[in-house]
Amino acid sequence: MIEKYLPEVCKIQYGFPFDSAQFSTDEGMPLIRIRDVVRGYSETFSTEKYKEEYVVHQNDLLVGMDGEFNIAKWGKTPALLNQRVCRLIPFPEEIDKNYLFYFMPSALKRIEEKTPFVTVKHLSAKELNKIIVPLPPLDEQRRIAAVLDKVTDLIAQRRAQLDKLDLLVKSRFVEMFGDPACSTKWATKKLSQLGELNRGVSKHRPRNDPALLGGPYPLIQTGDVSNSGLYITEHSASYSELGLAQSRLWKAGTLCITIAANIAQTSILTFDSCFPDSVVGFIPGNETNAIFMHYWFGFFQKILEEQAPQVAQKNINLKILSGLDVIVPPFDLQNKFAQFVSYVNIVRKDITC
């Protein structure tokens, strides 16, 4: 079978460094940031003048180059190709677009797995250029892609069922507590007043020193948090005794909050684990529970726009998190909501089995 390097089968177009000072929440052209690649839409806009060559259209192939290395097809709304996102434009005489789309995840995963551990992993142009693509005849490429389309449709149907459950839980949250971005029904407290709130620790440099890794102490990273949903149930990295000595072991039940790449994604540890300073740990006190807080963070972007609009389009930090006002409904009401979530999760398991 013929094999070629990625730049021989498609044009790799890298995003433009649009000025963040001209970002907006409601004016201008939608702007694609890392967190927008997979979901296919953006809630960030830019009022900066742009060249037409940086406009992304429906079904264009995009790759996120920070954090998790994902490929996805863009949604319906035209948007601007921002830095740290690239577009793959297939050469039709070389490769079928859908074949390229299905091939790329495994290639990106291999790069991600061998990229040294840092706070946030970065995908380089050099690594993209080194990807080798197997090229059966075009008719065979199309046949392979068609089969995978059918499999993807089945997966999408199951995903739609799970999405309905997610919407059910979110609707129940609003029904019980109101919209946390604007509710005046409950007293509020600063997030830092409701429990321990601290960044993860990774003091040693370089962070990818082999002596730190491969021991018995779980190590979770930003991607583990953003991909896990409500609970983190597995990990792919671990610390040695030396790694633990320069970090901190957080207890099961800690709510993990990402502050880099996909900001404010949350998930709850089901085992004791370490994590780097790109993740913040929240250990609830006696006025709130982790499940309630996880779903409260589901409204985070809107909450941030209401309480701290000057930073809504930027990365967050511990100071910003600490100062956020959190509604504090009665603890027993929070627990009733958590019980409802547990019932929904039973249904979720039935769907995924």
Coordinates of C-alpha atoms in Angstrom, one line a residue:
M1 CA 0.0 0.0 0.0
I2 CA 1.2 3.5 -0.8
E3 CA 2.0 5.7 2.2
K4 CA 2.6 9.5 2.1
Y5 CA 3.2 12.2 4.7
L6 CA 0.3 14.3 5.8
P7 CA 1.3 17.5 3.9
E8 CA 1.4 15.4 0.7
V9 CA -2.3 14.6 0.9
C10 CA -3.7 17.8 2.4
K11 CA -3.0 21.4 3.0
I12 CA -2.4 22.1 6.7
Q13 CA -3.6 25.7 7.4
Y14 CA -2.7 27.1 10.8
G15 CA -4.9 29.6 12.6
F16 CA -4.2 33.4 12.8
P17 CA -3.2 35.0 16.1
F18 CA -6.3 37.2 16.5
D19 CA -6.0 40.0 19.1
S20 CA -7.7 39.0 22.3
A21 CA -8.3 42.7 23.1
Q22 CA -10.9 42.6 20.3
F23 CA -12.7 39.5 21.5
S24 CA -16.4 40.0 22.3
T25 CA -19.3 38.0 23.7
D26 CA -21.9 39.3 21.2
E27 CA -20.3 41.3 18.4
G28 CA -18.3 40.4 15.3
M29 CA -17.4 37.1 13.7
P30 CA -17.4 33.8 15.7
L31 CA -13.9 32.8 16.7
I32 CA -12.8 29.2 17.1
R33 CA -10.9 28.5 20.3
I34 CA -9.5 25.1 21.4
R35 CA -12.7 24.3 23.5
D36 CA -14.9 24.9 20.4
V37 CA -13.3 22.4 18.0
V38 CA -15.2 19.3 19.1
R39 CA -18.5 20.9 19.9
G40 CA -18.6 22.7 16.5
Y41 CA -19.7 26.1 17.6
S42 CA -18.2 29.2 19.3
E43 CA -19.6 31.7 21.9
T44 CA -16.6 34.0 21.4
F45 CA -16.6 36.7 18.8
S46 CA -13.9 38.9 17.3
T47 CA -14.4 42.5 15.9
E48 CA -11.0 42.4 14.3
K49 CA -10.7 42.7 10.5
Y50 CA -9.9 39.3 8.9
K51 CA -8.9 37.7 5.6
E52 CA -11.4 35.4 4.0
E53 CA -8.8 32.6 3.9
Y54 CA -9.3 32.3 7.7
V55 CA -13.0 31.7 7.5
V56 CA -14.0 28.1 8.5
H57 CA -17.1 26.6 6.9
Q58 CA -19.4 23.7 7.7
N59 CA -17.7 20.3 7.8
D60 CA -14.2 21.7 7.5
L61 CA -11.7 19.4 9.3
L62 CA -10.2 21.1 12.3
V63 CA -7.5 19.9 14.7
G64 CA -7.1 21.3 18.3
M65 CA -3.4 21.7 19.0
D66 CA -3.4 22.2 22.8
G67 CA -4.5 19.9 25.6
E68 CA -6.1 17.0 23.8
F69 CA -5.3 16.6 20.1
N70 CA -8.7 16.2 18.6
I71 CA -10.0 16.3 15.0
A72 CA -13.6 17.3 14.3
K73 CA -15.9 18.6 11.6
W74 CA -17.0 22.2 12.1
G75 CA -20.7 23.1 12.5
K76 CA -23.0 25.2 10.5
T77 CA -21.9 28.7 11.4
P78 CA -18.9 30.2 9.6
A79 CA -16.2 31.2 12.1
L80 CA -12.6 32.4 12.2
L81 CA -9.6 30.0 12.4
N82 CA -7.7 31.1 15.5
Q83 CA -4.2 30.2 16.6
R84 CA -3.5 26.8 18.0
V85 CA -6.3 25.4 15.8
C86 CA -5.5 24.1 12.3
R87 CA -7.6 23.1 9.3
L88 CA -6.9 20.1 7.1
I89 CA -7.8 20.7 3.4
P90 CA -7.6 17.4 1.5
F91 CA -6.2 17.2 -2.0
P92 CA -9.1 15.3 -3.6
E93 CA -6.9 13.5 -6.1
E94 CA -5.0 12.0 -3.1
I95 CA -7.4 11.3 -0.3
D96 CA -11.1 11.1 0.5
K97 CA -12.1 13.7 3.1
N98 CA -14.0 11.3 5.3
Y99 CA -11.2 8.7 5.1
L100 CA -8.8 11.4 6.4
F101 CA -11.2 12.3 9.1
Y102 CA -11.4 8.7 10.4
F103 CA -7.7 8.1 10.0
M104 CA -6.5 11.1 12.0
P105 CA -7.7 10.3 15.6
S106 CA -5.4 7.3 15.9
A107 CA -2.4 9.3 14.5
L108 CA -3.1 12.2 16.9
K109 CA -3.5 9.8 19.8
R110 CA -0.1 8.3 19.2
I111 CA 1.5 11.8 19.2
E112 CA -0.4 12.8 22.3
E113 CA 0.8 9.7 24.2
K114 CA 4.4 10.2 23.4
T115 CA 4.3 14.0 24.0
P116 CA 6.2 14.8 27.3
F117 CA 4.0 15.4 30.3
V118 CA 3.6 19.2 30.9
T119 CA 0.8 21.3 32.3
V120 CA -0.8 21.4 28.9
K121 CA 0.4 19.3 25.9
H122 CA 1.1 21.1 22.7
L123 CA 0.9 19.7 19.2
S124 CA 3.7 21.0 16.9
A125 CA 3.7 21.5 13.1
K126 CA 6.8 19.3 13.0
E127 CA 4.8 16.4 14.5
L128 CA 1.9 16.9 12.2
N129 CA 4.2 16.9 9.2
K130 CA 5.7 13.6 10.2
I131 CA 2.3 11.8 10.2
I132 CA 2.4 8.9 7.6
V133 CA -1.0 8.2 6.0
P134 CA -1.7 4.8 4.4
L135 CA -3.4 5.3 1.0
P136 CA -5.5 2.6 -0.6
P137 CA -7.1 3.4 -3.9
L138 CA -9.7 6.2 -3.7
D139 CA -12.6 3.9 -4.2
E140 CA -11.4 1.7 -1.3
Q141 CA -11.0 4.9 0.8
R142 CA -14.6 5.8 0.2
R143 CA -15.8 2.3 1.0
I144 CA -13.9 2.3 4.3
A145 CA -15.3 5.7 5.1
A146 CA -18.9 4.7 4.3
V147 CA -18.6 1.7 6.7
L148 CA -17.3 3.9 9.4
D149 CA -20.1 6.4 8.7
K150 CA -22.6 3.7 9.6
V151 CA -20.8 2.8 12.8
T152 CA -20.6 6.5 13.7
D153 CA -24.4 6.9 13.1
L154 CA -25.0 4.1 15.6
I155 CA -22.7 5.7 18.1
A156 CA -24.4 9.1 17.6
Q157 CA -27.8 7.6 18.3
R158 CA -26.5 6.3 21.6
R159 CA -24.9 9.7 22.3
A160 CA -28.2 11.4 21.6
Q161 CA -29.8 9.3 24.3
L162 CA -27.1 10.2 26.8
D163 CA -27.4 13.9 25.8
K164 CA -31.1 13.8 26.7
L165 CA -30.2 12.5 30.1
D166 CA -27.7 15.3 30.5
L167 CA -30.4 17.8 29.6
L168 CA -32.7 16.1 32.1
V169 CA -30.3 16.6 34.9
K170 CA -29.6 20.2 34.0
S171 CA -33.3 20.9 33.7
R172 CA -33.8 19.4 37.2
F173 CA -31.0 21.6 38.6
V174 CA -32.7 24.7 37.3
E175 CA -36.1 23.5 38.5
M176 CA -34.7 23.0 42.0
F177 CA -32.3 25.8 42.3
G178 CA -33.0 28.3 39.5
D179 CA -30.4 29.6 37.1
P180 CA -27.3 30.0 39.2
A181 CA -26.0 32.9 37.0
C182 CA -28.9 35.2 38.1
S183 CA -30.9 33.5 40.9
T184 CA -31.7 35.6 43.9
K185 CA -33.6 32.9 45.7
W186 CA -30.7 31.7 47.8
A187 CA -27.9 33.2 49.9
T188 CA -24.5 33.2 48.3
K189 CA -21.0 32.7 49.5
K190 CA -17.6 32.9 47.8
L191 CA -16.4 29.6 46.5
S192 CA -13.3 29.8 48.7
Q193 CA -15.7 30.0 51.8
L194 CA -17.4 26.7 50.9
G195 CA -14.4 24.4 51.2
E196 CA -10.7 24.0 50.5
L197 CA -9.8 25.4 47.1
N198 CA -6.2 24.9 45.9
R199 CA -4.2 24.3 42.8
G200 CA -2.6 21.0 42.1
V201 CA 1.1 20.7 42.7
S202 CA 4.0 19.7 40.4
K203 CA 7.2 21.4 41.6
H204 CA 9.9 19.3 39.9
R205 CA 11.4 20.4 36.7
P206 CA 11.4 19.0 34.1
R207 CA 7.9 17.8 34.7
N208 CA 8.5 14.8 32.4
D209 CA 11.5 13.5 34.4
P210 CA 11.1 9.7 34.2
A211 CA 12.1 9.4 37.8
L212 CA 8.8 11.1 38.7
L213 CA 6.6 8.6 36.8
G214 CA 5.5 5.0 36.8
G215 CA 4.8 4.4 40.5
P216 CA 1.7 3.5 42.5
Y217 CA 0.2 7.0 42.9
P218 CA -2.4 7.9 40.4
L219 CA -1.8 11.1 38.3
I220 CA -4.7 12.7 36.5
Q221 CA -4.3 15.5 33.9
T222 CA -6.7 18.1 32.4
G223 CA -7.8 15.7 29.7
D224 CA -8.8 13.1 32.3
V225 CA -11.0 15.7 33.9
S226 CA -12.7 17.1 30.8
N227 CA -13.4 13.6 29.4
S228 CA -14.8 12.0 32.5
G229 CA -18.2 13.5 33.0
L230 CA -19.3 13.4 36.6
Y231 CA -16.7 10.9 38.0
I232 CA -13.1 10.2 37.2
T233 CA -12.9 6.4 37.3
E234 CA -9.5 5.7 35.7
H235 CA -6.1 7.2 35.0
S236 CA -3.4 6.6 32.5
A237 CA -0.4 8.0 34.4
S238 CA 1.1 7.7 37.9
Y239 CA 3.8 9.1 40.1
S240 CA 6.6 7.3 41.9
E241 CA 7.6 8.1 45.5
L242 CA 9.7 10.9 44.1
G243 CA 6.8 12.2 42.1
L244 CA 4.5 12.1 45.1
A245 CA 7.1 13.9 47.2
Q246 CA 6.9 17.0 44.9
S247 CA 3.2 16.8 44.5
R248 CA 0.1 16.3 46.6
L249 CA -2.3 13.3 46.9
W250 CA -5.9 14.5 46.9
K251 CA -8.6 12.4 48.5
A252 CA -11.4 10.6 46.6
G253 CA -14.4 12.9 46.5
T254 CA -12.4 16.0 45.5
L255 CA -13.9 18.0 42.7
C256 CA -11.3 18.7 40.0
I257 CA -11.6 21.9 38.0
T258 CA -9.5 22.6 34.9
I259 CA -8.0 26.1 34.5
A260 CA -6.1 25.5 31.3
A261 CA -7.1 24.4 27.7
N262 CA -10.9 23.6 28.3
I263 CA -11.5 25.9 31.3
A264 CA -13.7 25.0 34.2
Q265 CA -14.4 21.4 33.2
T266 CA -15.1 19.5 36.4
S267 CA -15.2 15.9 37.6
I268 CA -15.1 14.1 40.9
L269 CA -12.2 11.8 42.0
T270 CA -13.3 8.2 42.8
F271 CA -9.7 7.4 44.0
D272 CA -6.9 9.3 45.7
S273 CA -4.8 11.1 43.1
C274 CA -2.3 13.7 42.3
F275 CA -2.7 16.4 39.6
P276 CA -0.7 19.3 38.3
D277 CA -1.3 23.0 38.7
S278 CA -3.5 23.2 35.6
V279 CA -6.1 21.6 37.8
V280 CA -7.7 23.1 40.9
G281 CA -9.0 20.8 43.7
F282 CA -12.1 21.7 45.7
I283 CA -12.9 19.7 48.8
P284 CA -16.5 20.7 49.9
G285 CA -17.2 21.7 53.5
N286 CA -20.4 21.1 55.3
E287 CA -22.6 23.5 53.3
T288 CA -22.3 21.9 49.8
N289 CA -21.6 18.7 48.1
A290 CA -19.4 17.9 45.1
I291 CA -22.2 16.7 42.8
F292 CA -24.1 19.9 43.3
M293 CA -20.9 21.9 42.6
H294 CA -20.2 19.8 39.5
Y295 CA -23.5 20.8 37.9
W296 CA -23.2 24.4 39.2
F297 CA -20.0 24.6 37.1
G298 CA -22.1 23.5 34.1
F299 CA -23.3 27.1 34.1
F300 CA -19.8 28.5 34.6
Q301 CA -19.3 30.5 31.3
K302 CA -22.6 32.4 31.9
I303 CA -21.7 32.9 35.6
L304 CA -18.3 34.2 34.7
E305 CA -19.8 36.6 32.1
E306 CA -22.1 37.9 34.8
Q307 CA -19.6 38.2 37.7
A308 CA -16.3 38.8 35.9
P309 CA -16.9 39.8 32.2
Q310 CA -13.4 41.2 31.8
V311 CA -12.0 37.7 32.1
A312 CA -14.8 35.7 30.5
Q313 CA -12.9 35.1 27.4
K314 CA -9.5 34.4 29.0
N315 CA -8.0 31.7 31.1
I316 CA -9.0 31.5 34.7
N317 CA -6.9 31.3 37.8
L318 CA -7.4 30.5 41.5
K319 CA -8.1 34.1 42.4
I320 CA -11.0 34.3 39.9
L321 CA -12.4 31.0 41.1
S322 CA -12.1 32.0 44.8
G323 CA -14.1 35.2 44.3
L324 CA -17.0 33.6 42.5
D325 CA -20.4 33.9 44.3
V326 CA -22.0 30.4 44.7
I327 CA -25.6 29.9 45.6
V328 CA -26.0 27.9 48.8
P329 CA -29.3 26.1 48.9
P330 CA -30.1 23.9 52.0
F331 CA -27.8 21.0 52.2
D332 CA -30.6 18.4 52.3
L333 CA -32.0 19.9 49.0
Q334 CA -28.6 19.5 47.4
N335 CA -28.5 15.9 48.6
K336 CA -31.9 15.3 47.0
F337 CA -30.5 16.6 43.8
A338 CA -27.5 14.3 44.1
Q339 CA -29.9 11.3 44.7
F340 CA -31.7 12.3 41.5
V341 CA -28.4 12.3 39.6
S342 CA -27.6 8.8 40.9
Y343 CA -31.0 7.5 39.6
V344 CA -30.2 9.0 36.2
N345 CA -26.8 7.4 36.2
I346 CA -28.4 4.0 36.6
V347 CA -30.3 4.6 33.4
R348 CA -27.0 5.9 31.8
K349 CA -25.2 2.6 32.6
D350 CA -28.1 0.6 31.0
I351 CA -27.7 2.6 27.8
T352 CA -23.9 2.3 27.6
C353 CA -23.8 -1.5 28.5

